[in-house]
Amino acid sequence: MPLEHHPLNREFPDFQDSMRTLLQKDAHFARLAGEYQQLDSRIYEVEDGNQALDDTALNGLKMQRVALKDEIAKILKGAQS
């Protein structure tokens, strides 16, 4: 199975305009998006074998990414309503 990054623009294709606006005008959203991007990159590096991390720690990072994604989704949905 090929490795993939999970960028927000691919995770939320229907929210491109809202995401762009929030990244410019909402510091909290921009911080969350930055954390998500860093976490996604770290997970990719571990899965690709460029960084060592045990499975428990990797799963913990993935759970953090899911939690950030959920929080970002709530903000995006609220911005469109």
mmCIF file of N, CA, C and O in Angstrom:
data_model
loop_
_atom_site.group_PDB
_atom_site.id
_atom_site.type_symbol
_atom_site.label_atom_id
_atom_site.label_comp_id
_atom_site.label_asym_id
_atom_site.label_seq_id
_atom_site.Cartn_x
_atom_site.Cartn_y
_atom_site.Cartn_z
ATOM 1 N N MET A 1 0.856 -1.179 0.000
ATOM 2 C CA MET A 1 0.000 0.000 0.000
ATOM 3 C C MET A 1 0.900 1.240 0.000
ATOM 4 O O MET A 1 1.760 1.382 0.859
ATOM 5 N N PRO A 2 0.700 2.137 -0.957
ATOM 6 C CA PRO A 2 1.556 3.331 -1.018
ATOM 7 C C PRO A 2 1.247 4.290 0.132
ATOM 8 O O PRO A 2 0.113 4.393 0.594
ATOM 9 N N LEU A 3 2.278 4.976 0.570
ATOM 10 C CA LEU A 3 2.126 5.960 1.634
ATOM 11 C C LEU A 3 1.490 7.218 1.071
ATOM 12 O O LEU A 3 1.730 7.583 -0.077
ATOM 13 N N GLU A 4 0.718 7.880 1.873
ATOM 14 C CA GLU A 4 0.079 9.123 1.454
ATOM 15 C C GLU A 4 0.125 10.144 2.567
ATOM 16 O O GLU A 4 -0.019 9.816 3.739
ATOM 17 N N HIS A 5 0.296 11.386 2.161
ATOM 18 C CA HIS A 5 0.049 12.487 3.083
ATOM 19 C C HIS A 5 -1.460 12.694 3.115
ATOM 20 O O HIS A 5 -2.168 12.300 2.192
ATOM 21 N N HIS A 6 -1.941 13.299 4.160
ATOM 22 C CA HIS A 6 -3.366 13.580 4.294
ATOM 23 C C HIS A 6 -3.570 15.089 4.467
ATOM 24 O O HIS A 6 -4.004 15.547 5.527
ATOM 25 N N PRO A 7 -3.247 15.883 3.451
ATOM 26 C CA PRO A 7 -3.388 17.335 3.593
ATOM 27 C C PRO A 7 -4.856 17.734 3.738
ATOM 28 O O PRO A 7 -5.759 17.048 3.247
ATOM 29 N N LEU A 8 -5.059 18.840 4.420
ATOM 30 C CA LEU A 8 -6.419 19.293 4.680
ATOM 31 C C LEU A 8 -7.199 19.571 3.399
ATOM 32 O O LEU A 8 -8.402 19.320 3.346
ATOM 33 N N ASN A 9 -6.523 20.070 2.364
ATOM 34 C CA ASN A 9 -7.264 20.367 1.139
ATOM 35 C C ASN A 9 -7.783 19.091 0.477
ATOM 36 O O ASN A 9 -8.789 19.126 -0.221
ATOM 37 N N ARG A 10 -7.137 17.966 0.708
ATOM 38 C CA ARG A 10 -7.645 16.696 0.191
ATOM 39 C C ARG A 10 -8.675 16.087 1.150
ATOM 40 O O ARG A 10 -9.609 15.415 0.727
ATOM 41 N N GLU A 11 -8.508 16.326 2.430
ATOM 42 C CA GLU A 11 -9.444 15.808 3.422
ATOM 43 C C GLU A 11 -10.792 16.538 3.389
ATOM 44 O O GLU A 11 -11.826 15.958 3.698
ATOM 45 N N PHE A 12 -10.752 17.820 3.031
ATOM 46 C CA PHE A 12 -11.966 18.646 3.006
ATOM 47 C C PHE A 12 -12.104 19.368 1.665
ATOM 48 O O PHE A 12 -12.054 20.596 1.597
ATOM 49 N N PRO A 13 -12.298 18.632 0.581
ATOM 50 C CA PRO A 13 -12.343 19.278 -0.739
ATOM 51 C C PRO A 13 -13.513 20.246 -0.916
ATOM 52 O O PRO A 13 -13.412 21.188 -1.706
ATOM 53 N N ASP A 14 -14.598 20.057 -0.190
ATOM 54 C CA ASP A 14 -15.767 20.931 -0.326
ATOM 55 C C ASP A 14 -15.648 22.225 0.471
ATOM 56 O O ASP A 14 -16.539 23.067 0.417
ATOM 57 N N PHE A 15 -14.563 22.391 1.201
ATOM 58 C CA PHE A 15 -14.402 23.546 2.079
ATOM 59 C C PHE A 15 -13.211 24.418 1.694
ATOM 60 O O PHE A 15 -12.663 25.120 2.531
ATOM 61 N N GLN A 16 -12.793 24.364 0.450
ATOM 62 C CA GLN A 16 -11.595 25.090 0.015
ATOM 63 C C GLN A 16 -11.689 26.594 0.283
ATOM 64 O O GLN A 16 -10.752 27.192 0.817
ATOM 65 N N ASP A 17 -12.810 27.217 -0.080
ATOM 66 C CA ASP A 17 -12.956 28.663 0.116
ATOM 67 C C ASP A 17 -12.978 29.023 1.596
ATOM 68 O O ASP A 17 -12.303 29.969 2.024
ATOM 69 N N SER A 18 -13.738 28.270 2.374
ATOM 70 C CA SER A 18 -13.804 28.528 3.818
ATOM 71 C C SER A 18 -12.432 28.346 4.462
ATOM 72 O O SER A 18 -12.025 29.138 5.315
ATOM 73 N N MET A 19 -11.721 27.315 4.040
ATOM 74 C CA MET A 19 -10.407 27.050 4.609
ATOM 75 C C MET A 19 -9.448 28.203 4.302
ATOM 76 O O MET A 19 -8.712 28.654 5.183
ATOM 77 N N ARG A 20 -9.464 28.665 3.078
ATOM 78 C CA ARG A 20 -8.583 29.769 2.687
ATOM 79 C C ARG A 20 -8.885 31.018 3.526
ATOM 80 O O ARG A 20 -7.979 31.674 4.029
ATOM 81 N N THR A 21 -10.153 31.328 3.692
ATOM 82 C CA THR A 21 -10.553 32.496 4.479
ATOM 83 C C THR A 21 -10.142 32.341 5.939
ATOM 84 O O THR A 21 -9.578 33.256 6.539
ATOM 85 N N LEU A 22 -10.413 31.174 6.505
ATOM 86 C CA LEU A 22 -10.086 30.945 7.915
ATOM 87 C C LEU A 22 -8.579 30.977 8.159
ATOM 88 O O LEU A 22 -8.135 31.474 9.194
ATOM 89 N N LEU A 23 -7.808 30.458 7.230
ATOM 90 C CA LEU A 23 -6.357 30.490 7.392
ATOM 91 C C LEU A 23 -5.828 31.923 7.442
ATOM 92 O O LEU A 23 -4.859 32.212 8.140
ATOM 93 N N GLN A 24 -6.500 32.825 6.743
ATOM 94 C CA GLN A 24 -6.078 34.224 6.720
ATOM 95 C C GLN A 24 -6.610 35.029 7.902
ATOM 96 O O GLN A 24 -5.950 35.951 8.372
ATOM 97 N N LYS A 25 -7.814 34.685 8.381
ATOM 98 C CA LYS A 25 -8.486 35.551 9.349
ATOM 99 C C LYS A 25 -8.672 34.970 10.742
ATOM 100 O O LYS A 25 -9.043 35.697 11.652
ATOM 101 N N ASP A 26 -8.424 33.690 10.914
ATOM 102 C CA ASP A 26 -8.666 33.048 12.215
ATOM 103 C C ASP A 26 -7.367 32.414 12.709
ATOM 104 O O ASP A 26 -6.953 31.352 12.232
ATOM 105 N N ALA A 27 -6.731 33.061 13.674
ATOM 106 C CA ALA A 27 -5.436 32.592 14.187
ATOM 107 C C ALA A 27 -5.543 31.203 14.817
ATOM 108 O O ALA A 27 -4.631 30.384 14.676
ATOM 109 N N HIS A 28 -6.643 30.934 15.498
ATOM 110 C CA HIS A 28 -6.836 29.619 16.116
ATOM 111 C C HIS A 28 -6.903 28.531 15.041
ATOM 112 O O HIS A 28 -6.247 27.488 15.153
ATOM 113 N N PHE A 29 -7.678 28.767 13.997
ATOM 114 C CA PHE A 29 -7.785 27.808 12.909
ATOM 115 C C PHE A 29 -6.431 27.609 12.229
ATOM 116 O O PHE A 29 -6.032 26.483 11.929
ATOM 117 N N ALA A 30 -5.720 28.696 11.985
ATOM 118 C CA ALA A 30 -4.407 28.615 11.338
ATOM 119 C C ALA A 30 -3.439 27.797 12.189
ATOM 120 O O ALA A 30 -2.650 26.998 11.657
ATOM 121 N N ARG A 31 -3.498 27.958 13.512
ATOM 122 C CA ARG A 31 -2.635 27.191 14.411
ATOM 123 C C ARG A 31 -2.980 25.704 14.342
ATOM 124 O O ARG A 31 -2.100 24.852 14.236
ATOM 125 N N LEU A 32 -4.282 25.395 14.374
ATOM 126 C CA LEU A 32 -4.709 24.000 14.286
ATOM 127 C C LEU A 32 -4.280 23.373 12.957
ATOM 128 O O LEU A 32 -3.799 22.246 12.913
ATOM 129 N N ALA A 33 -4.454 24.119 11.875
ATOM 130 C CA ALA A 33 -4.069 23.618 10.556
ATOM 131 C C ALA A 33 -2.562 23.380 10.491
ATOM 132 O O ALA A 33 -2.108 22.382 9.920
ATOM 133 N N GLY A 34 -1.780 24.262 11.089
ATOM 134 C CA GLY A 34 -0.330 24.090 11.120
ATOM 135 C C GLY A 34 0.074 22.872 11.932
ATOM 136 O O GLY A 34 0.953 22.106 11.519
ATOM 137 N N GLU A 35 -0.571 22.680 13.073
ATOM 138 C CA GLU A 35 -0.294 21.502 13.897
ATOM 139 C C GLU A 35 -0.642 20.228 13.138
ATOM 140 O O GLU A 35 0.096 19.238 13.182
ATOM 141 N N TYR A 36 -1.785 20.263 12.447
ATOM 142 C CA TYR A 36 -2.217 19.107 11.671
ATOM 143 C C TYR A 36 -1.178 18.779 10.598
ATOM 144 O O TYR A 36 -0.784 17.624 10.425
ATOM 145 N N GLN A 37 -0.713 19.788 9.889
ATOM 146 C CA GLN A 37 0.256 19.586 8.816
ATOM 147 C C GLN A 37 1.564 19.009 9.359
ATOM 148 O O GLN A 37 2.130 18.082 8.775
ATOM 149 N N GLN A 38 2.045 19.542 10.479
ATOM 150 C CA GLN A 38 3.281 19.027 11.077
ATOM 151 C C GLN A 38 3.115 17.572 11.514
ATOM 152 O O GLN A 38 4.002 16.737 11.307
ATOM 153 N N LEU A 39 1.990 17.273 12.124
ATOM 154 C CA LEU A 39 1.718 15.917 12.586
ATOM 155 C C LEU A 39 1.617 14.956 11.405
ATOM 156 O O LEU A 39 2.179 13.857 11.434
ATOM 157 N N ASP A 40 0.928 15.376 10.361
ATOM 158 C CA ASP A 40 0.793 14.544 9.175
ATOM 159 C C ASP A 40 2.165 14.260 8.558
ATOM 160 O O ASP A 40 2.457 13.127 8.170
ATOM 161 N N SER A 41 3.016 15.272 8.490
ATOM 162 C CA SER A 41 4.364 15.088 7.939
ATOM 163 C C SER A 41 5.180 14.132 8.802
ATOM 164 O O SER A 41 5.905 13.274 8.289
ATOM 165 N N ARG A 42 5.069 14.267 10.116
ATOM 166 C CA ARG A 42 5.809 13.377 11.020
ATOM 167 C C ARG A 42 5.347 11.933 10.864
ATOM 168 O O ARG A 42 6.169 11.010 10.791
ATOM 169 N N ILE A 43 4.045 11.727 10.781
ATOM 170 C CA ILE A 43 3.504 10.378 10.595
ATOM 171 C C ILE A 43 4.013 9.786 9.281
ATOM 172 O O ILE A 43 4.437 8.630 9.230
ATOM 173 N N TYR A 44 4.015 10.576 8.233
ATOM 174 C CA TYR A 44 4.500 10.119 6.939
ATOM 175 C C TYR A 44 5.971 9.704 7.028
ATOM 176 O O TYR A 44 6.361 8.662 6.495
ATOM 177 N N GLU A 45 6.777 10.525 7.688
ATOM 178 C CA GLU A 45 8.209 10.221 7.822
ATOM 179 C C GLU A 45 8.437 8.917 8.586
ATOM 180 O O GLU A 45 9.313 8.129 8.237
ATOM 181 N N VAL A 46 7.650 8.680 9.622
ATOM 182 C CA VAL A 46 7.778 7.441 10.395
ATOM 183 C C VAL A 46 7.351 6.255 9.535
ATOM 184 O O VAL A 46 8.050 5.232 9.467
ATOM 185 N N GLU A 47 6.224 6.375 8.860
ATOM 186 C CA GLU A 47 5.734 5.270 8.035
ATOM 187 C C GLU A 47 6.670 4.979 6.864
ATOM 188 O O GLU A 47 6.758 3.844 6.408
ATOM 189 N N ASP A 48 7.367 5.994 6.383
ATOM 190 C CA ASP A 48 8.302 5.827 5.275
ATOM 191 C C ASP A 48 9.645 5.271 5.730
ATOM 192 O O ASP A 48 10.503 4.952 4.909
ATOM 193 N N GLY A 49 9.830 5.176 7.041
ATOM 194 C CA GLY A 49 11.063 4.619 7.578
ATOM 195 C C GLY A 49 12.170 5.636 7.792
ATOM 196 O O GLY A 49 13.299 5.271 8.121
ATOM 197 N N ASN A 50 11.873 6.924 7.628
ATOM 198 C CA ASN A 50 12.887 7.959 7.811
ATOM 199 C C ASN A 50 13.071 8.366 9.270
ATOM 200 O O ASN A 50 14.059 9.001 9.608
ATOM 201 N N GLN A 51 12.110 8.042 10.114
ATOM 202 C CA GLN A 51 12.198 8.300 11.549
ATOM 203 C C GLN A 51 11.769 7.040 12.284
ATOM 204 O O GLN A 51 10.827 6.362 11.867
ATOM 205 N N ALA A 52 12.453 6.749 13.373
ATOM 206 C CA ALA A 52 12.111 5.572 14.170
ATOM 207 C C ALA A 52 11.088 5.942 15.240
ATOM 208 O O ALA A 52 11.213 6.974 15.894
ATOM 209 N N LEU A 53 10.075 5.109 15.358
ATOM 210 C CA LEU A 53 9.046 5.297 16.382
ATOM 211 C C LEU A 53 8.314 3.972 16.530
ATOM 212 O O LEU A 53 8.013 3.313 15.522
ATOM 213 N N ASP A 54 8.033 3.577 17.772
ATOM 214 C CA ASP A 54 7.333 2.310 17.952
ATOM 215 C C ASP A 54 5.857 2.449 17.570
ATOM 216 O O ASP A 54 5.334 3.545 17.443
ATOM 217 N N ASP A 55 5.216 1.307 17.387
ATOM 218 C CA ASP A 55 3.829 1.293 16.910
ATOM 219 C C ASP A 55 2.871 2.004 17.857
ATOM 220 O O ASP A 55 1.936 2.676 17.408
ATOM 221 N N THR A 56 3.089 1.882 19.151
ATOM 222 C CA THR A 56 2.208 2.539 20.124
ATOM 223 C C THR A 56 2.297 4.052 19.992
ATOM 224 O O THR A 56 1.279 4.744 19.972
ATOM 225 N N ALA A 57 3.514 4.571 19.877
ATOM 226 C CA ALA A 57 3.693 6.012 19.731
ATOM 227 C C ALA A 57 3.127 6.497 18.390
ATOM 228 O O ALA A 57 2.500 7.555 18.319
ATOM 229 N N LEU A 58 3.326 5.707 17.326
ATOM 230 C CA LEU A 58 2.783 6.073 16.013
ATOM 231 C C LEU A 58 1.264 6.122 16.063
ATOM 232 O O LEU A 58 0.656 7.065 15.545
ATOM 233 N N ASN A 59 0.657 5.150 16.699
ATOM 234 C CA ASN A 59 -0.804 5.159 16.831
ATOM 235 C C ASN A 59 -1.274 6.359 17.640
ATOM 236 O O ASN A 59 -2.333 6.929 17.352
ATOM 237 N N GLY A 60 -0.498 6.752 18.632
ATOM 238 C CA GLY A 60 -0.833 7.954 19.400
ATOM 239 C C GLY A 60 -0.812 9.195 18.529
ATOM 240 O O GLY A 60 -1.698 10.060 18.633
ATOM 241 N N LEU A 61 0.189 9.294 17.646
ATOM 242 C CA LEU A 61 0.248 10.437 16.716
ATOM 243 C C LEU A 61 -0.951 10.434 15.778
ATOM 244 O O LEU A 61 -1.533 11.487 15.485
ATOM 245 N N LYS A 62 -1.333 9.255 15.322
ATOM 246 C CA LYS A 62 -2.483 9.162 14.420
ATOM 247 C C LYS A 62 -3.773 9.577 15.130
ATOM 248 O O LYS A 62 -4.632 10.218 14.527
ATOM 249 N N MET A 63 -3.894 9.218 16.394
ATOM 250 C CA MET A 63 -5.081 9.622 17.160
ATOM 251 C C MET A 63 -5.111 11.140 17.349
ATOM 252 O O MET A 63 -6.176 11.759 17.287
ATOM 253 N N GLN A 64 -3.935 11.742 17.569
ATOM 254 C CA GLN A 64 -3.864 13.202 17.668
ATOM 255 C C GLN A 64 -4.293 13.845 16.351
ATOM 256 O O GLN A 64 -5.010 14.849 16.353
ATOM 257 N N ARG A 65 -3.864 13.258 15.236
ATOM 258 C CA ARG A 65 -4.236 13.793 13.927
ATOM 259 C C ARG A 65 -5.743 13.714 13.723
ATOM 260 O O ARG A 65 -6.355 14.662 13.231
ATOM 261 N N VAL A 66 -6.348 12.609 14.133
ATOM 262 C CA VAL A 66 -7.804 12.462 14.013
ATOM 263 C C VAL A 66 -8.519 13.509 14.867
ATOM 264 O O VAL A 66 -9.489 14.128 14.430
ATOM 265 N N ALA A 67 -8.029 13.725 16.091
ATOM 266 C CA ALA A 67 -8.652 14.717 16.976
ATOM 267 C C ALA A 67 -8.549 16.121 16.373
ATOM 268 O O ALA A 67 -9.523 16.892 16.397
ATOM 269 N N LEU A 68 -7.390 16.458 15.811
ATOM 270 C CA LEU A 68 -7.231 17.762 15.163
ATOM 271 C C LEU A 68 -8.151 17.881 13.955
ATOM 272 O O LEU A 68 -8.786 18.918 13.745
ATOM 273 N N LYS A 69 -8.240 16.820 13.181
ATOM 274 C CA LYS A 69 -9.109 16.827 11.999
ATOM 275 C C LYS A 69 -10.565 17.039 12.409
ATOM 276 O O LYS A 69 -11.289 17.796 11.764
ATOM 277 N N ASP A 70 -10.994 16.396 13.486
ATOM 278 C CA ASP A 70 -12.364 16.575 13.972
ATOM 279 C C ASP A 70 -12.616 18.020 14.394
ATOM 280 O O ASP A 70 -13.668 18.590 14.093
ATOM 281 N N GLU A 71 -11.658 18.606 15.095
ATOM 282 C CA GLU A 71 -11.810 19.997 15.532
ATOM 283 C C GLU A 71 -11.834 20.940 14.329
ATOM 284 O O GLU A 71 -12.639 21.872 14.267
ATOM 285 N N ILE A 72 -10.989 20.686 13.360
ATOM 286 C CA ILE A 72 -10.945 21.502 12.146
ATOM 287 C C ILE A 72 -12.267 21.352 11.386
ATOM 288 O O ILE A 72 -12.815 22.352 10.890
ATOM 289 N N ALA A 73 -12.799 20.145 11.309
ATOM 290 C CA ALA A 73 -14.067 19.921 10.619
ATOM 291 C C ALA A 73 -15.203 20.714 11.259
ATOM 292 O O ALA A 73 -16.031 21.305 10.554
ATOM 293 N N LYS A 74 -15.235 20.753 12.584
ATOM 294 C CA LYS A 74 -16.287 21.511 13.277
ATOM 295 C C LYS A 74 -16.192 23.006 12.928
ATOM 296 O O LYS A 74 -17.211 23.651 12.693
ATOM 297 N N ILE A 75 -15.000 23.518 12.905
ATOM 298 C CA ILE A 75 -14.818 24.925 12.584
ATOM 299 C C ILE A 75 -15.229 25.202 11.135
ATOM 300 O O ILE A 75 -15.930 26.189 10.855
ATOM 301 N N LEU A 76 -14.824 24.334 10.222
ATOM 302 C CA LEU A 76 -15.175 24.528 8.810
ATOM 303 C C LEU A 76 -16.690 24.464 8.601
ATOM 304 O O LEU A 76 -17.253 25.273 7.876
ATOM 305 N N LYS A 77 -17.327 23.514 9.232
ATOM 306 C CA LYS A 77 -18.785 23.388 9.092
ATOM 307 C C LYS A 77 -19.500 24.592 9.685
ATOM 308 O O LYS A 77 -20.490 25.076 9.147
ATOM 309 N N GLY A 78 -18.988 25.102 10.791
ATOM 310 C CA GLY A 78 -19.574 26.286 11.411
ATOM 311 C C GLY A 78 -19.385 27.527 10.549
ATOM 312 O O GLY A 78 -20.246 28.413 10.517
ATOM 313 N N ALA A 79 -18.285 27.603 9.832
ATOM 314 C CA ALA A 79 -18.009 28.764 8.988
ATOM 315 C C ALA A 79 -18.904 28.796 7.760
ATOM 316 O O ALA A 79 -19.184 29.864 7.220
ATOM 317 N N GLN A 80 -19.387 27.628 7.319
ATOM 318 C CA GLN A 80 -20.235 27.595 6.135
ATOM 319 C C GLN A 80 -21.705 27.808 6.463
ATOM 320 O O GLN A 80 -22.484 28.081 5.568
ATOM 321 N N SER A 81 -22.063 27.723 7.730
ATOM 322 C CA SER A 81 -23.475 27.921 8.060
ATOM 323 C C SER A 81 -23.801 29.342 8.431
ATOM 324 O O SER A 81 -23.036 30.220 8.411
#
